[in-house]
């Protein structure tokens, strides 16, 4: 987990933005649960997507335009 | 992002990407780009809203899309890190993202560059990028045992310094140096910030997304990033002569995918 802490420090230094300026649920909070379909028609949740060391959940703009 | 999928798997990390696109759009995109990881459809932007990353001010059919970024969620379901940025055109590459989460774990042997007194290797998160892509290049410095270099901010000594050459083809974000160690030097009776052993200086880069630049990339084009690394290695009794090494990293910039989903399923 030390590595992840290093990552946090980098983000702080690299972009000079305080955590509260960033959009999104705050670090330290529970990730909001959801149930939604993926492109293969499969129902997915946080648990079904989770790896043994965690989950990277990316938000992107669009696959259309 | 797809290229990074295997690397995430090797780190035991789940990877999923969510947008306000419909299942039909995501399915069409997946077929065109052979995506293997889950793309989650949130056509009503409900999940996007719950995560607090809804862009309600976006114009026209882009209204209620997500701000681009990511959350890292621990196996216990806690948000441990997040990364979001304002720049609309930046597209973080998957490997660059992994490098931020696990800076010490990024693979690649690195290309060695001649450098007296130290070992210097060059790494990069991506070989192939597109306009607006955000990626990372790094210089990895390895010092022999008992040797150190001075960290930026030191007084009275020559700190290491990486000076990158600017170019209209990309934007350079602030350099990232690791936290130094404070070393007490009995010979001079002083405590100074230093680096020892192996460490990396990292440079995040955003490929231009200017209209003119995008227009100029009709064929894949090689873009070279250049920098000069200044350093002076010392051991407990002496310092070697100050040195500089010329560094360069090549990336292939490929044209943007401009193909949209078939008309009936497009955002309107």
mmCIF file of C-alpha atoms in Angstrom:
data_model
loop_
_atom_site.group_PDB
_atom_site.id
_atom_site.type_symbol
_atom_site.label_atom_id
_atom_site.label_comp_id
_atom_site.label_asym_id
_atom_site.label_seq_id
_atom_site.Cartn_x
_atom_site.Cartn_y
_atom_site.Cartn_z
ATOM 1 C CA UNK A 1 0.000 0.000 0.000
ATOM 2 C CA UNK A 2 3.031 2.241 0.335
ATOM 3 C CA UNK A 3 3.079 2.497 -3.433
ATOM 4 C CA UNK A 4 -0.400 3.893 -3.471
ATOM 5 C CA UNK A 5 0.543 6.504 -0.918
ATOM 6 C CA UNK A 6 3.421 7.506 -3.134
ATOM 7 C CA UNK A 7 0.870 7.898 -5.921
ATOM 8 C CA UNK A 8 -1.242 10.209 -3.791
ATOM 9 C CA UNK A 9 1.769 12.391 -3.070
ATOM 10 C CA UNK A 10 2.566 12.601 -6.760
ATOM 11 C CA UNK A 11 -0.938 13.723 -7.561
ATOM 12 C CA UNK A 12 -0.676 16.430 -4.935
ATOM 13 C CA UNK A 13 2.657 17.719 -6.120
ATOM 14 C CA UNK A 14 2.114 17.188 -9.799
ATOM 15 C CA UNK A 15 -1.010 19.171 -10.215
ATOM 16 C CA UNK A 16 -1.037 21.479 -7.245
ATOM 17 C CA UNK A 17 -4.778 20.969 -6.870
ATOM 18 C CA UNK A 18 -6.208 20.469 -3.396
ATOM 19 C CA UNK A 19 -8.346 17.328 -3.117
ATOM 20 C CA UNK A 20 -11.490 19.340 -2.393
ATOM 21 C CA UNK A 21 -11.206 21.153 -5.744
ATOM 22 C CA UNK A 22 -11.586 17.924 -7.658
ATOM 23 C CA UNK A 23 -15.005 16.688 -8.693
ATOM 24 C CA UNK A 24 -16.285 13.378 -7.437
ATOM 25 C CA UNK A 25 -16.902 11.487 -4.217
ATOM 26 C CA UNK A 26 -14.143 12.254 -1.704
ATOM 27 C CA UNK A 27 -11.208 9.960 -1.038
ATOM 28 C CA UNK A 28 -11.887 7.877 2.075
ATOM 29 C CA UNK A 29 -15.639 7.502 1.353
ATOM 30 C CA UNK A 30 -17.350 4.314 0.212
ATOM 31 C CA UNK A 31 -17.647 3.937 -3.528
ATOM 32 C CA UNK A 32 -21.364 4.341 -4.408
ATOM 33 C CA UNK A 33 -22.863 0.987 -5.349
ATOM 34 C CA UNK A 34 -24.465 0.420 -8.725
ATOM 35 C CA UNK A 35 -25.872 -2.271 -10.918
ATOM 36 C CA UNK A 36 -25.683 -1.688 -14.644
ATOM 37 C CA UNK A 37 -25.142 -3.547 -17.880
ATOM 38 C CA UNK A 38 -21.899 -3.583 -19.797
ATOM 39 C CA UNK A 39 -21.435 -3.809 -23.568
ATOM 40 C CA UNK A 40 -21.741 -7.610 -23.421
ATOM 41 C CA UNK A 41 -25.193 -7.328 -21.823
ATOM 42 C CA UNK A 42 -23.839 -8.553 -18.494
ATOM 43 C CA UNK A 43 -25.069 -7.053 -15.203
ATOM 44 C CA UNK A 44 -22.090 -5.601 -13.346
ATOM 45 C CA UNK A 45 -21.590 -4.317 -9.820
ATOM 46 C CA UNK A 46 -18.588 -3.053 -7.874
ATOM 47 C CA UNK A 47 -18.079 -6.613 -6.536
ATOM 48 C CA UNK A 48 -18.306 -8.321 -9.903
ATOM 49 C CA UNK A 49 -15.689 -5.929 -11.350
ATOM 50 C CA UNK A 50 -13.366 -5.997 -8.319
ATOM 51 C CA UNK A 51 -9.868 -7.505 -8.626
ATOM 52 C CA UNK A 52 -7.957 -8.965 -5.683
ATOM 53 C CA UNK A 53 -6.074 -5.670 -5.212
ATOM 54 C CA UNK A 54 -8.915 -3.335 -6.066
ATOM 55 C CA UNK A 55 -10.761 -1.751 -8.943
ATOM 56 C CA UNK A 56 -9.933 1.148 -11.205
ATOM 57 C CA UNK A 57 -13.212 2.693 -12.289
ATOM 58 C CA UNK A 58 -12.661 5.049 -15.186
ATOM 59 C CA UNK A 59 -15.213 7.666 -16.188
ATOM 60 C CA UNK A 60 -14.911 8.728 -19.804
ATOM 61 C CA UNK A 61 -16.816 11.114 -21.995
ATOM 62 C CA UNK A 62 -18.209 8.992 -24.784
ATOM 63 C CA UNK A 63 -17.500 6.181 -27.190
ATOM 64 C CA UNK A 64 -19.793 7.851 -29.710
ATOM 65 C CA UNK A 65 -18.255 11.181 -30.688
ATOM 66 C CA UNK B 1 -6.517 1.714 -22.628
ATOM 67 C CA UNK B 2 -7.069 -1.764 -24.038
ATOM 68 C CA UNK B 3 -3.268 -2.298 -24.181
ATOM 69 C CA UNK B 4 -3.096 -1.692 -20.451
ATOM 70 C CA UNK B 5 -5.706 -4.331 -19.676
ATOM 71 C CA UNK B 6 -3.201 -7.170 -19.238
ATOM 72 C CA UNK B 7 -0.963 -5.041 -17.031
ATOM 73 C CA UNK B 8 -3.896 -4.247 -14.761
ATOM 74 C CA UNK B 9 -4.719 -7.937 -14.582
ATOM 75 C CA UNK B 10 -1.159 -8.795 -13.606
ATOM 76 C CA UNK B 11 -1.438 -6.288 -10.746
ATOM 77 C CA UNK B 12 -4.673 -7.931 -9.591
ATOM 78 C CA UNK B 13 -6.641 -4.809 -10.472
ATOM 79 C CA UNK B 14 -10.115 -4.849 -11.935
ATOM 80 C CA UNK B 15 -10.649 -2.332 -14.727
ATOM 81 C CA UNK B 16 -13.961 -0.953 -15.956
ATOM 82 C CA UNK B 17 -14.920 2.217 -17.778
ATOM 83 C CA UNK B 18 -18.246 3.985 -17.524
ATOM 84 C CA UNK B 19 -19.916 6.603 -19.713
ATOM 85 C CA UNK B 20 -23.339 8.050 -20.524
ATOM 86 C CA UNK B 21 -23.395 5.981 -23.716
ATOM 87 C CA UNK B 22 -26.086 3.390 -24.354
ATOM 88 C CA UNK B 23 -25.315 -0.326 -24.407
ATOM 89 C CA UNK B 24 -25.742 -0.191 -28.195
ATOM 90 C CA UNK B 25 -23.068 2.498 -28.590
ATOM 91 C CA UNK B 26 -20.668 0.633 -26.313
ATOM 92 C CA UNK B 27 -21.276 -2.625 -28.136
ATOM 93 C CA UNK B 28 -20.630 -1.008 -31.503
ATOM 94 C CA UNK B 29 -17.453 0.651 -30.200
ATOM 95 C CA UNK B 30 -16.260 -2.638 -28.685
ATOM 96 C CA UNK B 31 -16.653 -4.424 -32.001
ATOM 97 C CA UNK B 32 -14.718 -1.767 -33.857
ATOM 98 C CA UNK B 33 -11.897 -1.677 -31.300
ATOM 99 C CA UNK B 34 -11.868 -5.209 -29.804
ATOM 100 C CA UNK B 35 -12.256 -4.062 -26.187
ATOM 101 C CA UNK B 36 -12.129 -6.896 -23.652
ATOM 102 C CA UNK B 37 -12.832 -5.092 -20.395
ATOM 103 C CA UNK B 38 -16.261 -3.950 -19.257
ATOM 104 C CA UNK B 39 -17.679 -0.709 -20.562
ATOM 105 C CA UNK B 40 -20.592 0.170 -18.319
ATOM 106 C CA UNK B 41 -23.624 1.881 -19.835
ATOM 107 C CA UNK B 42 -25.124 4.693 -17.770
ATOM 108 C CA UNK B 43 -27.413 6.303 -20.367
ATOM 109 C CA UNK B 44 -29.374 8.293 -17.764
ATOM 110 C CA UNK B 45 -26.153 9.452 -16.062
ATOM 111 C CA UNK B 46 -27.427 8.137 -12.718
ATOM 112 C CA UNK B 47 -24.190 6.467 -11.656
ATOM 113 C CA UNK B 48 -22.215 9.417 -13.007
ATOM 114 C CA UNK B 49 -24.357 11.653 -10.771
ATOM 115 C CA UNK B 50 -23.916 9.413 -7.737
ATOM 116 C CA UNK B 51 -20.136 9.624 -8.153
ATOM 117 C CA UNK B 52 -20.333 13.414 -8.376
ATOM 118 C CA UNK B 53 -18.711 13.702 -11.793
ATOM 119 C CA UNK B 54 -21.688 14.806 -13.864
ATOM 120 C CA UNK B 55 -20.993 17.582 -16.339
ATOM 121 C CA UNK B 56 -24.437 19.188 -16.445
ATOM 122 C CA UNK B 57 -23.121 22.266 -18.257
ATOM 123 C CA UNK B 58 -21.813 20.432 -21.289
ATOM 124 C CA UNK B 59 -23.463 21.729 -24.480
ATOM 125 C CA UNK B 60 -26.009 19.952 -26.700
ATOM 126 C CA UNK B 61 -25.954 16.178 -26.774
ATOM 127 C CA UNK B 62 -22.845 16.102 -24.577
ATOM 128 C CA UNK B 63 -24.956 17.360 -21.633
ATOM 129 C CA UNK B 64 -24.719 15.055 -18.612
ATOM 130 C CA UNK B 65 -21.623 13.271 -19.809
ATOM 131 C CA UNK B 66 -19.000 12.468 -17.166
ATOM 132 C CA UNK B 67 -15.955 14.530 -16.308
ATOM 133 C CA UNK B 68 -13.127 12.251 -17.404
ATOM 134 C CA UNK B 69 -11.036 10.671 -14.675
ATOM 135 C CA UNK B 70 -10.847 7.647 -12.463
ATOM 136 C CA UNK B 71 -11.433 6.328 -8.962
ATOM 137 C CA UNK B 72 -9.291 3.652 -7.371
ATOM 138 C CA UNK B 73 -11.505 1.525 -5.098
ATOM 139 C CA UNK B 74 -9.971 -0.832 -2.518
ATOM 140 C CA UNK B 75 -11.237 -4.435 -2.177
ATOM 141 C CA UNK B 76 -13.237 -3.116 0.844
ATOM 142 C CA UNK B 77 -15.095 -0.684 -1.392
ATOM 143 C CA UNK B 78 -13.391 2.481 -0.164
ATOM 144 C CA UNK B 79 -12.243 5.188 -2.570
ATOM 145 C CA UNK B 80 -8.542 5.366 -1.996
ATOM 146 C CA UNK B 81 -7.599 7.710 -4.823
ATOM 147 C CA UNK B 82 -9.176 9.720 -7.548
ATOM 148 C CA UNK B 83 -7.925 11.694 -10.440
ATOM 149 C CA UNK B 84 -9.988 14.195 -12.402
ATOM 150 C CA UNK B 85 -8.957 17.146 -14.427
ATOM 151 C CA UNK B 86 -10.515 20.122 -16.031
ATOM 152 C CA UNK B 87 -8.939 19.935 -19.470
ATOM 153 C CA UNK B 88 -11.617 18.728 -21.789
ATOM 154 C CA UNK B 89 -9.368 17.308 -24.463
ATOM 155 C CA UNK B 90 -6.858 15.387 -22.304
ATOM 156 C CA UNK B 91 -7.163 11.649 -22.683
ATOM 157 C CA UNK B 92 -5.179 9.748 -20.132
ATOM 158 C CA UNK B 93 -3.712 6.551 -21.549
ATOM 159 C CA UNK B 94 -4.283 3.355 -19.581
ATOM 160 C CA UNK B 95 -0.623 2.745 -18.918
ATOM 161 C CA UNK B 96 -0.037 6.312 -17.783
ATOM 162 C CA UNK B 97 -2.883 5.823 -15.321
ATOM 163 C CA UNK B 98 -1.321 2.620 -14.034
ATOM 164 C CA UNK B 99 1.978 4.430 -13.629
ATOM 165 C CA UNK B 100 0.294 6.941 -11.343
ATOM 166 C CA UNK B 101 -1.240 4.224 -9.202
ATOM 167 C CA UNK B 102 1.849 2.042 -9.029
ATOM 168 C CA UNK B 103 4.816 4.209 -9.944
ATOM 169 C CA UNK B 104 7.368 1.562 -8.993
ATOM 170 C CA UNK B 105 5.695 -1.235 -10.874
ATOM 171 C CA UNK B 106 5.653 0.010 -14.405
ATOM 172 C CA UNK B 107 7.257 -2.487 -16.670
ATOM 173 C CA UNK B 108 9.771 -1.939 -19.404
ATOM 174 C CA UNK B 109 13.495 -2.383 -19.117
ATOM 175 C CA UNK B 110 14.260 1.131 -20.118
ATOM 176 C CA UNK B 111 16.772 2.259 -22.668
ATOM 177 C CA UNK B 112 20.148 2.907 -21.125
ATOM 178 C CA UNK B 113 21.855 6.213 -21.827
ATOM 179 C CA UNK B 114 25.570 6.821 -21.310
ATOM 180 C CA UNK B 115 26.114 8.808 -18.095
ATOM 181 C CA UNK B 116 29.359 8.989 -16.090
ATOM 182 C CA UNK B 117 29.208 7.896 -12.403
ATOM 183 C CA UNK B 118 25.544 6.834 -12.534
ATOM 184 C CA UNK B 119 23.264 4.487 -14.467
ATOM 185 C CA UNK B 120 20.566 6.236 -16.443
ATOM 186 C CA UNK B 121 17.623 4.519 -18.168
ATOM 187 C CA UNK B 122 14.705 6.063 -20.051
ATOM 188 C CA UNK B 123 11.160 4.751 -19.751
ATOM 189 C CA UNK B 124 7.814 5.729 -21.204
ATOM 190 C CA UNK B 125 4.256 4.678 -20.425
ATOM 191 C CA UNK B 126 3.234 4.517 -24.085
ATOM 192 C CA UNK B 127 4.809 4.042 -27.496
ATOM 193 C CA UNK B 128 1.674 4.999 -29.405
ATOM 194 C CA UNK B 129 -0.560 7.951 -28.532
ATOM 195 C CA UNK B 130 -3.206 10.120 -30.175
ATOM 196 C CA UNK B 131 -3.880 13.890 -30.183
ATOM 197 C CA UNK B 132 -4.911 14.876 -26.637
ATOM 198 C CA UNK B 133 -3.373 11.726 -25.110
ATOM 199 C CA UNK B 134 -1.752 12.188 -21.776
ATOM 200 C CA UNK B 135 1.203 9.925 -21.109
ATOM 201 C CA UNK B 136 4.357 9.802 -19.016
ATOM 202 C CA UNK B 137 8.066 9.621 -19.755
ATOM 203 C CA UNK B 138 10.616 8.968 -17.041
ATOM 204 C CA UNK B 139 14.350 8.962 -16.395
ATOM 205 C CA UNK B 140 15.404 6.253 -13.955
ATOM 206 C CA UNK B 141 18.621 6.986 -12.115
ATOM 207 C CA UNK B 142 20.577 4.247 -10.309
ATOM 208 C CA UNK B 143 23.452 5.271 -8.074
ATOM 209 C CA UNK B 144 26.216 2.955 -6.865
ATOM 210 C CA UNK B 145 26.171 2.177 -3.108
ATOM 211 C CA UNK B 146 27.554 5.035 -1.000
ATOM 212 C CA UNK B 147 26.856 7.586 -3.737
ATOM 213 C CA UNK B 148 24.223 10.309 -3.725
ATOM 214 C CA UNK B 149 23.010 13.227 -5.826
ATOM 215 C CA UNK B 150 21.437 16.399 -4.429
ATOM 216 C CA UNK B 151 17.700 16.992 -4.651
ATOM 217 C CA UNK B 152 16.102 20.188 -6.057
ATOM 218 C CA UNK B 153 15.881 22.886 -3.392
ATOM 219 C CA UNK B 154 19.287 22.142 -1.890
ATOM 220 C CA UNK B 155 21.431 25.169 -0.995
ATOM 221 C CA UNK B 156 25.093 25.394 -1.845
ATOM 222 C CA UNK B 157 25.223 22.218 -3.933
ATOM 223 C CA UNK B 158 24.303 21.311 -7.506
ATOM 224 C CA UNK B 159 20.922 19.555 -7.470
ATOM 225 C CA UNK B 160 19.795 17.194 -10.204
ATOM 226 C CA UNK B 161 17.749 18.953 -12.840
ATOM 227 C CA UNK B 162 15.812 17.727 -15.831
ATOM 228 C CA UNK B 163 15.189 20.452 -18.399
ATOM 229 C CA UNK B 164 12.688 19.478 -21.057
ATOM 230 C CA UNK B 165 12.524 21.164 -24.461
ATOM 231 C CA UNK B 166 9.152 22.731 -25.251
ATOM 232 C CA UNK B 167 7.350 22.000 -28.514
ATOM 233 C CA UNK B 168 4.050 23.072 -30.078
ATOM 234 C CA UNK B 169 3.273 19.355 -30.574
ATOM 235 C CA UNK B 170 2.764 18.723 -26.848
ATOM 236 C CA UNK B 171 2.277 20.352 -23.458
ATOM 237 C CA UNK B 172 4.641 19.544 -20.581
ATOM 238 C CA UNK B 173 3.043 19.267 -17.138
ATOM 239 C CA UNK B 174 5.118 19.972 -14.011
ATOM 240 C CA UNK B 175 8.006 17.529 -13.554
ATOM 241 C CA UNK B 176 7.616 15.078 -10.703
ATOM 242 C CA UNK B 177 10.645 14.411 -8.524
ATOM 243 C CA UNK B 178 10.367 11.849 -5.720
ATOM 244 C CA UNK B 179 10.619 12.954 -2.090
ATOM 245 C CA UNK B 180 14.284 13.191 -1.149
ATOM 246 C CA UNK B 181 15.967 11.677 1.881
ATOM 247 C CA UNK B 182 17.712 13.991 4.305
ATOM 248 C CA UNK B 183 21.288 12.858 4.633
ATOM 249 C CA UNK B 184 23.606 13.956 7.415
ATOM 250 C CA UNK B 185 27.134 14.423 6.117
ATOM 251 C CA UNK B 186 29.612 14.281 9.046
ATOM 252 C CA UNK B 187 32.486 15.634 6.917
ATOM 253 C CA UNK B 188 30.752 18.974 6.458
ATOM 254 C CA UNK B 189 28.449 18.676 9.506
ATOM 255 C CA UNK B 190 25.349 19.391 7.432
ATOM 256 C CA UNK B 191 21.970 17.767 6.692
ATOM 257 C CA UNK B 192 21.061 17.908 3.005
ATOM 258 C CA UNK B 193 18.245 16.549 0.794
ATOM 259 C CA UNK B 194 19.577 13.797 -1.431
ATOM 260 C CA UNK B 195 18.633 10.836 -3.564
ATOM 261 C CA UNK B 196 20.367 7.481 -3.247
ATOM 262 C CA UNK B 197 19.890 4.088 -4.862
ATOM 263 C CA UNK B 198 17.301 3.951 -7.634
ATOM 264 C CA UNK B 199 14.652 6.602 -8.321
ATOM 265 C CA UNK B 200 12.683 8.160 -11.156
ATOM 266 C CA UNK B 201 12.012 11.661 -12.381
ATOM 267 C CA UNK B 202 8.718 11.675 -14.248
ATOM 268 C CA UNK B 203 7.325 13.995 -16.864
ATOM 269 C CA UNK B 204 3.629 13.947 -17.775
ATOM 270 C CA UNK B 205 2.999 15.023 -21.340
ATOM 271 C CA UNK B 206 -0.207 15.908 -23.167
ATOM 272 C CA UNK B 207 -0.148 15.610 -26.937
ATOM 273 C CA UNK B 208 -1.572 18.705 -28.632
ATOM 274 C CA UNK B 209 -5.263 18.638 -29.460
ATOM 275 C CA UNK B 210 -5.162 21.867 -31.489
ATOM 276 C CA UNK B 211 -7.188 21.766 -34.647
ATOM 277 C CA UNK B 212 -4.115 22.484 -36.774
ATOM 278 C CA UNK B 213 -2.128 19.702 -35.127
ATOM 279 C CA UNK B 214 -4.969 17.187 -35.439
ATOM 280 C CA UNK B 215 -5.316 18.172 -39.090
ATOM 281 C CA UNK B 216 -1.592 17.576 -39.657
ATOM 282 C CA UNK B 217 -1.777 13.986 -38.347
ATOM 283 C CA UNK B 218 -3.191 12.197 -41.356
ATOM 284 C CA UNK B 219 -0.512 9.493 -41.123
ATOM 285 C CA UNK B 220 1.209 8.212 -37.959
ATOM 286 C CA UNK B 221 3.981 10.653 -37.085
ATOM 287 C CA UNK B 222 6.957 10.295 -34.740
ATOM 288 C CA UNK B 223 7.270 13.040 -32.167
ATOM 289 C CA UNK B 224 10.487 13.311 -30.148
ATOM 290 C CA UNK B 225 10.649 14.684 -26.629
ATOM 291 C CA UNK B 226 14.051 16.004 -25.686
ATOM 292 C CA UNK B 227 15.559 16.891 -22.365
ATOM 293 C CA UNK B 228 18.879 17.479 -20.658
ATOM 294 C CA UNK B 229 19.615 15.876 -17.315
ATOM 295 C CA UNK B 230 22.122 17.742 -15.113
ATOM 296 C CA UNK B 231 23.633 16.035 -12.082
ATOM 297 C CA UNK B 232 26.621 15.788 -9.840
ATOM 298 C CA UNK B 233 27.279 12.516 -8.046
ATOM 299 C CA UNK B 234 29.054 12.563 -4.680
ATOM 300 C CA UNK B 235 30.157 9.993 -2.126
ATOM 301 C CA UNK B 236 30.998 10.540 1.538
ATOM 302 C CA UNK B 237 34.363 12.177 0.806
ATOM 303 C CA UNK B 238 34.275 13.725 -2.659
ATOM 304 C CA UNK B 239 32.100 14.939 -5.497
ATOM 305 C CA UNK B 240 32.638 13.990 -9.119
ATOM 306 C CA UNK B 241 32.574 16.600 -11.889
ATOM 307 C CA UNK B 242 29.098 17.941 -12.764
ATOM 308 C CA UNK B 243 27.687 16.142 -15.807
ATOM 309 C CA UNK B 244 24.868 16.475 -18.283
ATOM 310 C CA UNK B 245 23.191 13.829 -20.418
ATOM 311 C CA UNK B 246 21.003 14.436 -23.430
ATOM 312 C CA UNK B 247 17.772 12.436 -23.246
ATOM 313 C CA UNK B 248 15.133 11.726 -25.860
ATOM 314 C CA UNK B 249 11.944 9.718 -26.075
ATOM 315 C CA UNK B 250 10.079 8.907 -29.311
ATOM 316 C CA UNK B 251 6.329 8.380 -29.501
ATOM 317 C CA UNK B 252 4.177 7.591 -32.517
ATOM 318 C CA UNK B 253 1.197 9.890 -32.791
ATOM 319 C CA UNK B 254 -1.656 8.251 -34.675
ATOM 320 C CA UNK B 255 -4.714 10.010 -36.150
ATOM 321 C CA UNK B 256 -7.806 10.381 -33.948
ATOM 322 C CA UNK B 257 -10.608 7.892 -34.389
ATOM 323 C CA UNK B 258 -13.281 10.084 -35.922
ATOM 324 C CA UNK B 259 -15.732 7.344 -36.653
ATOM 325 C CA UNK B 260 -19.016 7.750 -34.789
ATOM 326 C CA UNK B 261 -21.575 5.117 -33.892
ATOM 327 C CA UNK B 262 -24.142 4.315 -36.610
ATOM 328 C CA UNK B 263 -26.678 7.131 -36.933
ATOM 329 C CA UNK B 264 -29.690 5.417 -35.275
ATOM 330 C CA UNK B 265 -27.848 4.866 -31.975
ATOM 331 C CA UNK B 266 -25.913 8.152 -31.805
ATOM 332 C CA UNK B 267 -26.380 10.700 -29.037
ATOM 333 C CA UNK B 268 -28.741 13.377 -30.263
#
